[in-house]
Tab-separated table of C-alpha atoms in Angstrom:
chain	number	residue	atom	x	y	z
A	7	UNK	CA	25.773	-34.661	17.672
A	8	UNK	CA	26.711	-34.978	14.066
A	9	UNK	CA	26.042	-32.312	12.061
A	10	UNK	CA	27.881	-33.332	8.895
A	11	UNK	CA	25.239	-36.007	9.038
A	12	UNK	CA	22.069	-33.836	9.873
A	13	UNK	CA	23.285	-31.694	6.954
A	14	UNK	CA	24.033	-34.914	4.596
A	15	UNK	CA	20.185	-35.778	5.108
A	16	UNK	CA	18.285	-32.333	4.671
A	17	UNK	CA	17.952	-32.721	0.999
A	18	UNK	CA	16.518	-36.423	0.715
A	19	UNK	CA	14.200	-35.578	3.770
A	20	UNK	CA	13.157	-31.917	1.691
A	21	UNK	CA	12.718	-34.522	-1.178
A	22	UNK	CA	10.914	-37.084	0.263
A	23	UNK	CA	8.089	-34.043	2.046
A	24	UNK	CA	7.566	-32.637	-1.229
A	25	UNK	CA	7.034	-35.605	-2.796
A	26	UNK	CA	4.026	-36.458	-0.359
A	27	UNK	CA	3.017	-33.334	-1.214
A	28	UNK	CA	4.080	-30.361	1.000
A	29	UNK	CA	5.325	-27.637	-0.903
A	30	UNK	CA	8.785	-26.633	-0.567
A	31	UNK	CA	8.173	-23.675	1.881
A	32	UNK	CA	6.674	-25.303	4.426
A	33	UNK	CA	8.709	-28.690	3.943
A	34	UNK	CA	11.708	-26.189	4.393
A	35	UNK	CA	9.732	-25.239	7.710
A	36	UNK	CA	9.319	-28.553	8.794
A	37	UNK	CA	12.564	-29.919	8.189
A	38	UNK	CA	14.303	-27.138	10.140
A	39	UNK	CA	12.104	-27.692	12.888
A	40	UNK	CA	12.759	-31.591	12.549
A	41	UNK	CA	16.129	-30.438	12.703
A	42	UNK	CA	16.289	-28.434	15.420
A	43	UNK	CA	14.361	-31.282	17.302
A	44	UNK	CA	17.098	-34.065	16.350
A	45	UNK	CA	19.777	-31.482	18.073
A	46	UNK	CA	17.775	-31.275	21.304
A	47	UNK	CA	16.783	-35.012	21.303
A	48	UNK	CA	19.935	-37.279	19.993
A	49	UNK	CA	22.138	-36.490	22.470
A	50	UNK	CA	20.779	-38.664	25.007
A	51	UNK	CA	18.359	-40.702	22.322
A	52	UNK	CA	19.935	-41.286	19.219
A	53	UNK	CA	17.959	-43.190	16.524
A	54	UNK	CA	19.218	-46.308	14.843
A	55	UNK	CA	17.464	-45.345	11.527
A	56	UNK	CA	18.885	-41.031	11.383
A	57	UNK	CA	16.842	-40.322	8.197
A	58	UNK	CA	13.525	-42.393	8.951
A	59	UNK	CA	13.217	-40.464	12.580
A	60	UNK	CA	13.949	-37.010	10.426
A	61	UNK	CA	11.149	-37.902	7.632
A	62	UNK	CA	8.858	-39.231	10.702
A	63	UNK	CA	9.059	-35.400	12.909
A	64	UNK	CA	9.444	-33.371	9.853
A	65	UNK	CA	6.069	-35.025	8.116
A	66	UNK	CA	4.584	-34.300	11.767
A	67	UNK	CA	5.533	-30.890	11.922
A	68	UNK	CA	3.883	-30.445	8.298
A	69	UNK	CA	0.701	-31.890	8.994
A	70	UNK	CA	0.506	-29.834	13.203
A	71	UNK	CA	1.314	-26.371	10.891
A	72	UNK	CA	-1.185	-27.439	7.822
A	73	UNK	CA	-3.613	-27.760	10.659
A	74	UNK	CA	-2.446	-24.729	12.542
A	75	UNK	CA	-2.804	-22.553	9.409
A	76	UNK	CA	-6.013	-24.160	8.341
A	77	UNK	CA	-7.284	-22.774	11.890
A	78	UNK	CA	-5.822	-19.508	11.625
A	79	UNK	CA	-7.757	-19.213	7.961
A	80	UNK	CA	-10.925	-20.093	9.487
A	81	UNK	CA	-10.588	-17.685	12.345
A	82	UNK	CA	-9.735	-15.041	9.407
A	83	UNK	CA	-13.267	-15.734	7.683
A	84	UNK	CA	-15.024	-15.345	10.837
A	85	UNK	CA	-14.387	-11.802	10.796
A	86	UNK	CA	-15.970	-8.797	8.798
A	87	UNK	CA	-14.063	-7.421	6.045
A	88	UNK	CA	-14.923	-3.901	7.770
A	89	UNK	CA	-14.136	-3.122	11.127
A	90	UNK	CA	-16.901	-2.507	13.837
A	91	UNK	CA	-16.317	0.836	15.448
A	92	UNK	CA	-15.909	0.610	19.206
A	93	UNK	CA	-12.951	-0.830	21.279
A	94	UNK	CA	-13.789	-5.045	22.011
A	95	UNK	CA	-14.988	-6.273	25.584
A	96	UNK	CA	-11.655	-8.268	26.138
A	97	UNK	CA	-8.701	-9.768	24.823
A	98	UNK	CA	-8.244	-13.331	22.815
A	99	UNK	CA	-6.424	-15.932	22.624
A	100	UNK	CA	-4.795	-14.747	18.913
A	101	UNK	CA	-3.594	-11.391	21.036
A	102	UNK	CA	-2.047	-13.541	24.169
A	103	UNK	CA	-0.253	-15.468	21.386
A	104	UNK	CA	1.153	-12.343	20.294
A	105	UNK	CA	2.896	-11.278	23.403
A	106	UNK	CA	3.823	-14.442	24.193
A	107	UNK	CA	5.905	-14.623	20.682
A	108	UNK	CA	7.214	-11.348	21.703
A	109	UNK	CA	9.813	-13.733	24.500
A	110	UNK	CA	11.973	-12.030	26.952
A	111	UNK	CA	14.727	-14.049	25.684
A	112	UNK	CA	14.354	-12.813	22.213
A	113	UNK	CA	15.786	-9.189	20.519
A	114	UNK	CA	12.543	-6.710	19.566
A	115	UNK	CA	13.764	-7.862	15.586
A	116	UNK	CA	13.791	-11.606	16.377
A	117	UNK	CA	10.527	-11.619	18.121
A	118	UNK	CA	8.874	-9.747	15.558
A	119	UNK	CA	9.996	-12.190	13.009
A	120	UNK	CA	9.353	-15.184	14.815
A	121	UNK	CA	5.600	-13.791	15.671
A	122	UNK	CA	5.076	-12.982	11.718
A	123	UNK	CA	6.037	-16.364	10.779
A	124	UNK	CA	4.149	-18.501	13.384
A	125	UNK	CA	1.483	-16.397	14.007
A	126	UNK	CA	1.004	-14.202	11.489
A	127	UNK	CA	0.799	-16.433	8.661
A	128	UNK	CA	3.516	-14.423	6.382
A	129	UNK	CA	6.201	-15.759	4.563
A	130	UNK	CA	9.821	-15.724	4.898
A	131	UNK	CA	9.818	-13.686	1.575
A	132	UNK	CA	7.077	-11.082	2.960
A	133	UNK	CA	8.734	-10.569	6.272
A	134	UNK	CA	12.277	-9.899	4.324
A	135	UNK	CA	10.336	-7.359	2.328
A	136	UNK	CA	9.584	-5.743	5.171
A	137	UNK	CA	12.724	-5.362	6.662
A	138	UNK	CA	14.215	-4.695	3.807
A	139	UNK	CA	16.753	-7.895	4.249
A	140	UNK	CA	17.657	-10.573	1.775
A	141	UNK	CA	15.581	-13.939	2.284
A	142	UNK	CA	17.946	-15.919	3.315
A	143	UNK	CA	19.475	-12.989	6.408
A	144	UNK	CA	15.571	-13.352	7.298
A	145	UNK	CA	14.945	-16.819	7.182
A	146	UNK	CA	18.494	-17.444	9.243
A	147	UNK	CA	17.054	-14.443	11.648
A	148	UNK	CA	14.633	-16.602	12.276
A	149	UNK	CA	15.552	-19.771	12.866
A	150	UNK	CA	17.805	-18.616	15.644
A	151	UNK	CA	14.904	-17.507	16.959
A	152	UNK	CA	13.404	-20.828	17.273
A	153	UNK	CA	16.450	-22.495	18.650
A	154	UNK	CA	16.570	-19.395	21.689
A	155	UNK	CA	13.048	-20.224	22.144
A	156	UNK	CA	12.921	-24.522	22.095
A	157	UNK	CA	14.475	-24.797	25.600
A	158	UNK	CA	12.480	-21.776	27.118
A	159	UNK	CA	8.704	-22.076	28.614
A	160	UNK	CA	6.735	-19.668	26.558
A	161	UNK	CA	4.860	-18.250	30.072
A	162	UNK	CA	7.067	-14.860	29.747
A	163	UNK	CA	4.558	-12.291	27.893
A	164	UNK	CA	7.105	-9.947	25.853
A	165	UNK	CA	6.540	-5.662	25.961
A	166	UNK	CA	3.973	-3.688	24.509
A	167	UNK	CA	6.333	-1.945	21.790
A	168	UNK	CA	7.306	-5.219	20.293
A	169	UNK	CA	3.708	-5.938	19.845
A	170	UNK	CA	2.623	-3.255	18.302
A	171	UNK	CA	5.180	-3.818	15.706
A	172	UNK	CA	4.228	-7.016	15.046
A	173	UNK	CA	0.944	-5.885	14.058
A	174	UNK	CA	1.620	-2.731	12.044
A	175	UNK	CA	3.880	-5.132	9.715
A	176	UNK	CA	0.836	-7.332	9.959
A	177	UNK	CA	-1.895	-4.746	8.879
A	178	UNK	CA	0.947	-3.371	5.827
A	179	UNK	CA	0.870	-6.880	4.498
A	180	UNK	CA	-2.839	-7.571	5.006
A	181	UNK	CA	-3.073	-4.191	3.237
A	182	UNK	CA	-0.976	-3.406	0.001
A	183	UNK	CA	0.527	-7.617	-0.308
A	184	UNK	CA	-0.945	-10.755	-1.456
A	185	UNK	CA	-2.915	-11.927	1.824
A	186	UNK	CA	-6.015	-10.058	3.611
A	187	UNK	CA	-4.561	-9.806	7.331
A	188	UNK	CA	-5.760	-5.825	7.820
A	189	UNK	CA	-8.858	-6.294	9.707
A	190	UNK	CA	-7.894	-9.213	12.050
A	191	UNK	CA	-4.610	-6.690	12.652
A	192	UNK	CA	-6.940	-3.670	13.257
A	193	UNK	CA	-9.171	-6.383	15.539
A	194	UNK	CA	-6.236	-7.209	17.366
A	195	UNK	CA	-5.821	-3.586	17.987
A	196	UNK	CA	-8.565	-2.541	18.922
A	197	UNK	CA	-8.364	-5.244	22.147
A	198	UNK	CA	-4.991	-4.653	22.599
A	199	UNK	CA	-6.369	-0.533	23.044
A	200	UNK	CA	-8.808	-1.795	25.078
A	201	UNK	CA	-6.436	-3.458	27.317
A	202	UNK	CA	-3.555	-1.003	27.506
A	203	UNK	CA	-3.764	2.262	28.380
A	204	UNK	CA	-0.713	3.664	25.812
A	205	UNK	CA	-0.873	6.415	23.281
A	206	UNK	CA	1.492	4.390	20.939
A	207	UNK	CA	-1.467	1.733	20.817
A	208	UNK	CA	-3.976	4.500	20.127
A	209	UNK	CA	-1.911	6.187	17.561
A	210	UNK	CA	-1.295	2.338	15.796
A	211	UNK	CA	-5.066	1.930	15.864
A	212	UNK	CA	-6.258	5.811	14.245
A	213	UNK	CA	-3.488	4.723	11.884
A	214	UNK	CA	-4.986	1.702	10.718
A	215	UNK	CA	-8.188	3.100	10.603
A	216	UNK	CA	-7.438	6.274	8.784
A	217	UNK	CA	-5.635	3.969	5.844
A	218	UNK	CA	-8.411	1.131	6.070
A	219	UNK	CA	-11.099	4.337	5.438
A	220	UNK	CA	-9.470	4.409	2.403
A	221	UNK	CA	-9.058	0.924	1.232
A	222	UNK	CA	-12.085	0.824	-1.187
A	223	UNK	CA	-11.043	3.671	-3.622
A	224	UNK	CA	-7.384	2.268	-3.576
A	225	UNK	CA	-8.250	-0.037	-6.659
A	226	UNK	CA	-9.981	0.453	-9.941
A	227	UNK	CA	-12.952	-2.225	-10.908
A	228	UNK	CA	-10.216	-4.125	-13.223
A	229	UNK	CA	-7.717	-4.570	-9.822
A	230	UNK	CA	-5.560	-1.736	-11.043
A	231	UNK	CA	-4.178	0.443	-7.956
A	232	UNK	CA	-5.160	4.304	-7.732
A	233	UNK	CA	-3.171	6.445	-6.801
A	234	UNK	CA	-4.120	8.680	-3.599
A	235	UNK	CA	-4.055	12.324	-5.673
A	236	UNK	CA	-6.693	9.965	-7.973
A	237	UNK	CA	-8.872	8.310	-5.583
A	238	UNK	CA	-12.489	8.515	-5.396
A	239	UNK	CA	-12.536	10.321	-2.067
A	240	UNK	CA	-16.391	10.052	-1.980
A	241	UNK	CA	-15.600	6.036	-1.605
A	242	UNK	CA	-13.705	6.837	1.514
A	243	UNK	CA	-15.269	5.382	4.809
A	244	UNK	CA	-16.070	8.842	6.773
A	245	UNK	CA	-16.792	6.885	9.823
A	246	UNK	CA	-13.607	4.981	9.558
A	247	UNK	CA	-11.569	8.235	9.320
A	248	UNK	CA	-13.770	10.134	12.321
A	249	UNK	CA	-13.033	7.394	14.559
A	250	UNK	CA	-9.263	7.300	13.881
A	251	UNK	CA	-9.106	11.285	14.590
A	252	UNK	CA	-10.994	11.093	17.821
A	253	UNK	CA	-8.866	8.366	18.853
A	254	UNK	CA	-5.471	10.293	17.456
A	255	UNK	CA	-6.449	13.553	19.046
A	256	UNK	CA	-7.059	12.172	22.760
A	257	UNK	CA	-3.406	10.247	22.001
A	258	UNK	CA	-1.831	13.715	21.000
A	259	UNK	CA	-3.068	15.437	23.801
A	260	UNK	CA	-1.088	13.214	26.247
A	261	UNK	CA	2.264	14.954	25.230
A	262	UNK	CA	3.916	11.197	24.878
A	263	UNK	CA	5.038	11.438	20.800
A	264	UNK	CA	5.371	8.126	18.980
A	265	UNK	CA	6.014	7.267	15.610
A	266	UNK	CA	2.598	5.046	15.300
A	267	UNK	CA	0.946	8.665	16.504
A	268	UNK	CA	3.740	11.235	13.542
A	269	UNK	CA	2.361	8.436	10.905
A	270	UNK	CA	-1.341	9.086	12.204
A	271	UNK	CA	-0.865	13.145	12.047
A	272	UNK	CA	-0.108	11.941	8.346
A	273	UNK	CA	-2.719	9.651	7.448
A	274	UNK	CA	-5.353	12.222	8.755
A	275	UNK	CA	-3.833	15.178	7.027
A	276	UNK	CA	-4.816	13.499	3.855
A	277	UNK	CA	-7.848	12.294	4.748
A	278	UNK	CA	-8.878	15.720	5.978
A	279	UNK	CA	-8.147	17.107	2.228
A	280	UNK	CA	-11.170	17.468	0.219
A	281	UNK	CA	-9.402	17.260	-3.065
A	282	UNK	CA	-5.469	16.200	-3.360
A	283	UNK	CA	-4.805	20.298	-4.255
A	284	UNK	CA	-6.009	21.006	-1.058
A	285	UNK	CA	-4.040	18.988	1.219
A	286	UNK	CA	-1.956	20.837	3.862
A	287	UNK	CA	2.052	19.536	2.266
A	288	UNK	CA	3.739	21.611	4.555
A	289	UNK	CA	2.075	20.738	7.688
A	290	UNK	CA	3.289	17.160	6.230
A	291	UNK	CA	6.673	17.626	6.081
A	292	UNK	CA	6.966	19.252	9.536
A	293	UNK	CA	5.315	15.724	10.544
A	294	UNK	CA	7.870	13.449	8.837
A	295	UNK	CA	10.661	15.962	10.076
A	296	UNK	CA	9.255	14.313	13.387
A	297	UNK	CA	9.142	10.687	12.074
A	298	UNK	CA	12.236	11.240	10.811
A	299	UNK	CA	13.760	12.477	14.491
A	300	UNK	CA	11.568	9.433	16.085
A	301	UNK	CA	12.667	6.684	13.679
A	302	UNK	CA	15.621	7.457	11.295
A	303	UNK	CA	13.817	5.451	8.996
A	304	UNK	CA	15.401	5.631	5.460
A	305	UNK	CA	11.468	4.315	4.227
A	306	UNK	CA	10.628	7.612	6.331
A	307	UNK	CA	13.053	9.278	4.510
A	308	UNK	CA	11.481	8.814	1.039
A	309	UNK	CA	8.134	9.298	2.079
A	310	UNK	CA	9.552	12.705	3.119
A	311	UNK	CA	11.260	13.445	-0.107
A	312	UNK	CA	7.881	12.786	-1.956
A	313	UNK	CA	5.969	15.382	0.716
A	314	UNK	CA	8.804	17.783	0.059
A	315	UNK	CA	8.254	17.544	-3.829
A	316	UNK	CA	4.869	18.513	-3.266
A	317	UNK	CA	4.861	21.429	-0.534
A	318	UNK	CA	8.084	23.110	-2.272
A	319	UNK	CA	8.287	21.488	-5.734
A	320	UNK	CA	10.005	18.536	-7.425
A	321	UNK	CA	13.440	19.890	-7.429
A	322	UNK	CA	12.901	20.075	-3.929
A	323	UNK	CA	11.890	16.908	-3.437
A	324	UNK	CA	14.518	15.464	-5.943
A	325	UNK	CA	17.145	17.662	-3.780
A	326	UNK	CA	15.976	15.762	-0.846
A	327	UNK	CA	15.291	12.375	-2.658
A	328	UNK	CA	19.457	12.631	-3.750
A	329	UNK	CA	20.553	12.508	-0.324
A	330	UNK	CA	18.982	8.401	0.211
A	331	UNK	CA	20.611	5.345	-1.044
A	332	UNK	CA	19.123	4.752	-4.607
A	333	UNK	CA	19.283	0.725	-3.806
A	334	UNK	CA	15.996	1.141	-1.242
A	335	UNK	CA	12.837	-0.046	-2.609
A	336	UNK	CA	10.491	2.417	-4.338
A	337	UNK	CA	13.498	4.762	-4.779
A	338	UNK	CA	13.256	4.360	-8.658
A	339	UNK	CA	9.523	5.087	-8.248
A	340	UNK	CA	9.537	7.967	-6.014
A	341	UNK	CA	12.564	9.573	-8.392
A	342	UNK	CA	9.973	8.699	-11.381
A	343	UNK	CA	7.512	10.434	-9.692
A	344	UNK	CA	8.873	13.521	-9.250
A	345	UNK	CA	11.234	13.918	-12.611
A	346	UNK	CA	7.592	13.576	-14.063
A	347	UNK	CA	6.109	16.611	-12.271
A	348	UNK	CA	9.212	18.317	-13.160
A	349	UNK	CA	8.744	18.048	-16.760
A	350	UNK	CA	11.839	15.025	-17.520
A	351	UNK	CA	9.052	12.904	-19.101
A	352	UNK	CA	12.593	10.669	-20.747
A	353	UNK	CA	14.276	10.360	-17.092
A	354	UNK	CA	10.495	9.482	-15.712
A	355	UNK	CA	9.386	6.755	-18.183
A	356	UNK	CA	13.207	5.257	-17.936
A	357	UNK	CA	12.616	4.915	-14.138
A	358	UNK	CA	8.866	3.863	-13.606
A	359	UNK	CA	10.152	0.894	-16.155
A	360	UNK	CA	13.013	0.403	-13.705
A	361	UNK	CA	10.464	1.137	-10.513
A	362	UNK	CA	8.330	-2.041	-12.326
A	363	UNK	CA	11.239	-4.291	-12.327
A	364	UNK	CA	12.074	-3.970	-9.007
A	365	UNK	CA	7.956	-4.331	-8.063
A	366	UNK	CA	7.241	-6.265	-5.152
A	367	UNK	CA	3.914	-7.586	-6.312
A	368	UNK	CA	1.925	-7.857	-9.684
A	369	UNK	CA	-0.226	-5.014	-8.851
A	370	UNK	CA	2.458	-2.551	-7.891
A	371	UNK	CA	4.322	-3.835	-11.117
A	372	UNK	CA	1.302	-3.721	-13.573
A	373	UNK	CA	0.784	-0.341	-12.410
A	374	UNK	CA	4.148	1.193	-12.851
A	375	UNK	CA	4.688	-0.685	-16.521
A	376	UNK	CA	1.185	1.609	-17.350
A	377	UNK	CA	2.917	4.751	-16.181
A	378	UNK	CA	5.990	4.230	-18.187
A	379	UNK	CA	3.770	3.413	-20.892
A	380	UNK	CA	1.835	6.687	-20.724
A	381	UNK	CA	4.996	8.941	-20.814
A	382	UNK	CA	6.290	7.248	-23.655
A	383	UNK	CA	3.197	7.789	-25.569
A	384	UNK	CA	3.340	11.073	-24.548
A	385	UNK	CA	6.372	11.766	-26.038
A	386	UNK	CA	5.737	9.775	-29.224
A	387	UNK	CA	2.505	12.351	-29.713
């Protein structure tokens, strides 16, 4: 196998997909997978004409994953933007897909990125986000995971765990990115709780519901996000948010402590709250001190520091917030945050500029620009 050669033709064959139209995501896609085809098939077939057999498989794996995701989309409108209450009658296909993305042969990481990307529908760029990776560490993550996977029959359904992260990264896109995945992640969910008797699948299902109760107050009329101390809790879904404490109580009482079931306790603290004043901060931070012995999560971490600001103050918090690597994402935010209930009003505006930067989507970014913009009108009064 020449590589020097495969490499030599991935630009012209990128070139020649986007000029038939692809765009250059999913010609990138198809190209790899063209690529990791020629490596399995030249060996013992080579072609006379290397770049003409590359254009040929890699146009062909365009046009299978333009249908694929044109199926996936149309299985997406079929269902409700709220989720029925109740657990489903049985599994589907989308849910044996799942598992069997989740290989044997794969790390938990690789299978979760693998499943995003083929299954999911997200983008190299959403799943980095997620882990908190550069692109291109991501999008090398998982194309290794393709290669383990071309030579293996996909008849090996992978564990429950690595499931269930699949589709809590699924529902976090579907709820705070750019594409509406929450309620075919809470669907999937609710059949995979049906299914399997687990308290980690329970506690990933109150959790969904308990933040989905919430979705319609998260947003202003103009597409502006609220903040949760601001929402309109009277446009919170009260069934949503008794269902997900039934279903986190009976979890809890099973003695078997996840982190799916810690983030729960959270979620229904708030929701529990009838006004932001009134929300129980301490019992909070006892539950991320949990989280944080579960996980080790430095995202758990800040989450933490902002519950600390608020049960003991923002020096407290900003004590806690010092101790975290100021490079992780919303760590400009969360420090704005808190130097603005501490009075620094300067620091604050200086940082929710910085937090808006550093933004990961328009609405997140349009919303931090307004809060550096109030502070500095503030101080301009």
């Amino acid at each position: 196998m020449d590589e020097a050669l495969l490499r030599s033709l991935t630009p012209s064959v990128l070139a020649v997909l986007v000029r038939r139209g692809a765009d250059f995501a999913a010609a990138e896609d198809a190209v790899q997978e063209a690529l990791l085809e020629a490596v399995r098939v030249w060996p013992a077939d080579p072609p006379r004409d290397a770049k003409g057999w590359l254009i040929t498989v890699a146009w062909r794996k365009f046009l299978d994953a333009l249908r694929a995701d044109a199926a996936r989309r149309r299985r997406e409108d079929l269902v409700d933007e709220e989720p029925a209450p109740g657990p489903a009658s049985a599994e589907d296909d989308t849910l044996r897909l799942y598992f069997l993305c989740a290989h044997p042969s794969l790390t938990p990481s690789s299978a979760v990125a693998l499943t995003l990307r083929a299954v999911g529908g997200l983008t190299t760029r959403q799943i980095a986000q997620a882990y908190l990776v550069p692109e291109a560490t991501m999008a090398q993550r998982i194309s290794r995971a393709k290669r383990t996977v071309s030579d293996v029959r996909l008849d090996r359904p992978g564990d429950v765990a690595t499931v269930l992260r699949v589709l809590y990264l699924v529902f976090n896109e579907g709820y705070s990115g750019d594409v509406d995945l929450a309620a075919e992640a809470i669907r999937l969910t609710r059949q995979l709780a049906a299914a399997v008797d687990h308290p980690e699948v329970a506690g990933l299902l109150a959790l969904m519901l308990l933040h989905h109760a919430r979705r319609a107050a998260r947003t202003a009329p103009d597409g502006s996000l609220v903040p949760l101390a601001e929402q309109d809790r009277s446009r919170w879904d009260t069934r949503l948010i008794a269902e997900g404490v039934v279903i986190l109580q009976a979890a809890l009482a099973r003695d078997r402590l996840g982190e799916f079931q810690a983030q729960a306790a959270i979620a229904a603290l708030h929701a529990d709250a009838p006004t932001a004043e009134e929300t129980d901060c301490v019992q909070i931070v006892e539950w991320y001190d949990e989280l944080t012995r579960l996980t080790d999560s430095p995202v758990v971490r800040l989450n933490r520091a902002v519950a600390v600001g608020e049960a003991d103050g923002p020096r407290a918090g900003l004590t806690a917030l010092a101790e975290l690597d100021a490079s992780l994402p919303r760590h400009a935010a969360v420090a704005a945050y808190l130097h603005e209930r501490d009075g620094d009003l300067a620091t604050a505006a200086r940082l929710y500029a910085e937090a808006a930067h550093k933004a990961p989507n328009l609405a997140e970014r349009d919303h931090l620009t307004r809060q550096a913009a109030r502070l500095n009108a503030r101080r301009c009064r």
